[in-house]
XYZ file of C-alpha atoms in Angstrom:
251
model
C 88.817 0.605 -29.501
C 85.503 1.826 -27.645
C 82.303 -0.022 -26.463
C 79.021 1.137 -27.765
C 75.570 0.334 -26.465
C 71.946 1.536 -27.568
C 68.830 0.321 -26.385
C 65.384 1.029 -27.733
C 62.488 -0.252 -25.605
C 59.327 0.627 -23.875
C 60.725 -0.096 -20.354
C 63.379 2.066 -18.521
C 66.668 1.559 -19.940
C 69.117 2.843 -17.389
C 69.426 -0.509 -15.548
C 70.298 -2.422 -18.779
C 72.704 0.608 -20.165
C 74.611 0.274 -16.800
C 74.720 -3.292 -16.661
C 75.728 -3.449 -20.489
C 78.572 -1.012 -20.080
C 80.197 -3.234 -17.338
C 80.594 -5.861 -19.604
C 82.014 -3.241 -22.315
C 84.430 -1.592 -19.565
C 87.637 -3.493 -21.201
C 86.836 -1.824 -24.413
C 87.670 1.724 -22.998
C 88.730 2.736 -19.513
C 89.389 6.637 -19.967
C 85.813 7.791 -19.837
C 82.226 6.582 -19.925
C 78.882 7.923 -20.658
C 75.093 7.405 -20.458
C 72.300 9.137 -22.340
C 68.713 8.498 -22.000
C 65.479 9.898 -23.530
C 62.153 10.372 -22.181
C 60.769 13.249 -24.166
C 64.034 15.194 -23.406
C 67.728 13.948 -23.218
C 69.246 13.249 -20.088
C 73.263 12.693 -20.006
C 75.947 11.858 -17.506
C 79.417 11.298 -18.855
C 83.105 11.966 -17.831
C 86.430 10.469 -17.173
C 86.806 7.304 -14.927
C 85.376 3.775 -14.884
C 81.693 3.036 -15.188
C 81.439 1.865 -11.549
C 83.050 5.030 -10.298
C 81.370 7.565 -12.621
C 77.737 6.865 -11.816
C 76.182 7.537 -8.490
C 72.660 7.047 -7.316
C 71.660 10.515 -7.975
C 72.978 10.040 -11.492
C 71.103 6.965 -12.035
C 67.804 8.365 -10.713
C 67.622 11.111 -13.019
C 68.353 9.118 -16.213
C 65.016 8.358 -17.233
C 63.719 7.148 -20.458
C 62.834 4.008 -22.694
C 65.462 4.684 -25.330
C 69.189 5.368 -24.522
C 72.991 5.235 -25.660
C 75.974 4.086 -23.518
C 79.554 4.250 -24.270
C 82.989 3.461 -22.950
C 85.857 5.317 -24.609
C 89.403 4.629 -25.282
C 90.435 8.188 -27.052
C 91.863 7.861 -30.567
C 91.310 11.510 -31.380
C 91.870 14.426 -28.882
C 93.393 14.633 -25.598
C 90.849 12.228 -23.679
C 89.397 14.929 -21.700
C 86.072 14.643 -20.078
C 84.533 17.085 -22.913
C 85.563 14.305 -25.269
C 83.575 11.749 -23.480
C 80.458 10.165 -25.426
C 77.467 10.180 -26.118
C 76.931 13.518 -27.847
C 73.551 15.206 -28.580
C 72.365 18.140 -30.652
C 69.000 19.703 -30.696
C 68.618 20.425 -34.562
C 67.004 19.691 -36.467
C 65.114 16.928 -34.569
C 67.330 16.165 -31.579
C 69.800 13.503 -32.249
C 72.255 11.713 -30.098
C 75.268 9.439 -31.077
C 77.852 7.180 -29.846
C 80.447 5.320 -31.988
C 83.394 3.168 -32.013
C 85.914 4.263 -34.587
C 88.678 6.485 -35.872
C 87.823 9.244 -38.330
C 91.159 9.982 -39.882
C 89.704 13.464 -41.623
C 88.226 14.721 -38.364
C 89.817 17.874 -38.257
C 89.296 18.930 -42.174
C 85.563 17.991 -41.493
C 85.662 20.220 -38.281
C 86.688 23.196 -40.234
C 84.304 22.431 -43.095
C 81.377 22.378 -40.924
C 82.105 25.597 -39.423
C 83.216 27.412 -42.385
C 80.449 25.956 -44.852
C 77.449 25.316 -42.351
C 78.417 27.469 -39.183
C 78.181 24.466 -37.177
C 80.631 24.526 -34.316
C 81.913 21.301 -32.941
C 83.105 21.949 -29.451
C 84.933 18.739 -28.856
C 88.041 16.954 -30.306
C 85.865 13.715 -30.350
C 85.385 12.321 -33.840
C 81.814 11.195 -33.277
C 80.787 14.800 -32.955
C 81.586 15.169 -36.653
C 79.652 12.181 -37.622
C 76.647 13.492 -35.651
C 76.614 16.826 -37.596
C 77.423 15.417 -40.956
C 74.278 12.999 -40.416
C 72.096 15.814 -39.133
C 72.951 18.117 -42.049
C 72.182 15.489 -44.516
C 68.798 14.564 -42.721
C 67.673 18.075 -42.595
C 66.245 18.861 -46.047
C 63.817 21.727 -46.890
C 60.187 20.900 -47.222
C 60.709 17.304 -45.724
C 57.776 16.923 -43.316
C 58.687 13.309 -41.928
C 61.742 11.139 -41.451
C 61.227 8.212 -43.968
C 63.656 4.930 -43.976
C 64.915 6.476 -47.302
C 65.728 9.760 -45.860
C 67.768 8.105 -42.973
C 69.599 5.856 -45.448
C 70.440 8.621 -47.789
C 71.894 10.730 -44.614
C 74.073 7.679 -43.781
C 75.237 7.631 -47.406
C 76.180 11.150 -46.979
C 78.296 10.065 -43.844
C 80.052 7.261 -45.945
C 80.751 10.022 -48.729
C 82.306 12.596 -46.365
C 83.614 10.878 -43.367
C 86.833 8.568 -43.982
C 87.999 6.152 -41.549
C 86.417 3.238 -39.352
C 83.602 3.460 -37.198
C 80.209 1.787 -36.121
C 77.780 4.156 -35.038
C 74.255 4.197 -32.998
C 72.140 7.193 -33.212
C 68.883 7.895 -31.332
C 66.454 10.588 -33.232
C 64.010 12.178 -30.746
C 60.520 10.632 -31.441
C 61.654 9.060 -34.575
C 63.745 5.941 -33.602
C 67.294 4.415 -33.577
C 69.680 4.004 -36.449
C 72.821 2.086 -36.483
C 75.532 1.591 -39.333
C 79.136 0.433 -40.074
C 81.456 1.884 -42.438
C 81.700 -0.030 -45.550
C 84.908 -1.771 -44.557
C 83.337 -3.187 -41.434
C 86.459 -2.676 -39.473
C 84.637 -2.003 -36.110
C 82.072 -4.760 -34.913
C 78.356 -3.865 -34.257
C 75.829 -6.526 -33.246
C 72.199 -6.241 -33.260
C 69.615 -8.030 -30.980
C 65.723 -8.198 -30.389
C 64.124 -9.065 -26.812
C 60.540 -10.337 -27.329
C 59.880 -11.112 -23.916
C 57.500 -8.237 -23.539
C 54.465 -7.680 -25.553
C 56.275 -4.780 -27.579
C 59.715 -6.037 -28.573
C 62.960 -4.298 -27.679
C 66.009 -3.780 -29.735
C 69.602 -3.047 -28.848
C 73.095 -2.595 -30.521
C 76.231 -3.527 -29.162
C 79.926 -3.690 -29.662
C 80.066 -7.342 -28.510
C 77.473 -10.085 -28.399
C 78.104 -11.028 -24.884
C 76.431 -7.912 -23.885
C 73.293 -8.602 -25.577
C 73.282 -12.246 -24.237
C 73.571 -10.906 -20.855
C 70.769 -8.468 -21.232
C 68.453 -11.249 -22.508
C 68.507 -10.274 -26.446
C 68.297 -12.919 -28.678
C 68.437 -13.332 -32.558
C 71.801 -11.672 -32.349
C 73.401 -11.049 -35.607
C 76.061 -8.466 -37.171
C 75.078 -5.175 -38.584
C 76.589 -5.838 -42.105
C 79.650 -3.572 -43.352
C 78.313 -0.771 -45.300
C 74.713 -1.397 -43.837
C 72.119 0.674 -41.934
C 69.435 -0.460 -39.542
C 66.721 1.905 -38.804
C 63.880 1.134 -36.191
C 61.242 3.474 -36.274
C 58.605 4.545 -33.670
C 56.551 1.742 -34.427
C 58.906 -0.663 -33.821
C 59.203 -1.784 -37.605
C 62.823 -2.589 -38.582
C 64.211 -1.174 -41.941
C 67.591 -2.339 -43.099
C 69.634 -1.610 -46.263
C 72.881 -2.274 -48.012
C 74.215 1.140 -48.938
C 77.789 0.807 -49.883
C 80.112 -2.240 -50.785
C 83.867 -2.248 -50.237
C 86.696 -4.794 -50.589
C 87.104 -7.042 -47.498
C 90.238 -5.582 -45.661
C 90.477 -6.604 -42.121
C 92.843 -5.265 -39.651
C 95.713 -6.907 -38.102
C 93.445 -8.128 -35.307
């Protein structure tokens, strides 16, 4: 299992992301990473515990009011620093992603993305194929703007092509934040809102304790087979995209 945290705010997010990852450290102790956005992406990730990986010089450069955090227990690959999350790509819009899950057709998709779309997946981390499948589906000729329905269509393509269990949080540069769970809902993902400021902040996390500690309220599950898209105007769009029989794991 892994720990995932995404925060979409108008205030600097590095403090809450770092604190939140400490509450998710037990979900993955092999590697950790934080990505922030302030008009460009800033990233620090690698092997090790959260408290050991992030030094003051890293905290100072991780600027921005939106970001993703991750603690990893590897399910695919060798668990090297190159496989640490989050990941980001700069085409077509600039999209970053982190996930908790296990993609069972990872190597098949990795070959397919290279052979059919000439996209190189550099790591052996399965979120990188999810990120590229989503980005490829979002990129449509003649599409001037990203609409909620365009985001939902991209998530449907992920459901169609990516097999396995996963909870995913993505940030689309200057467009918003997206979160979704696989149709079986095998991996947890919580959604919360912080209305203590004039402009509300939103967050997604693997565990409710993280959101409680950071002051987010109205905490609830992202439903299995559902996607939540928060646009740049802080409007929340949510849609059930696919249903599947309830098949919980042994846990």
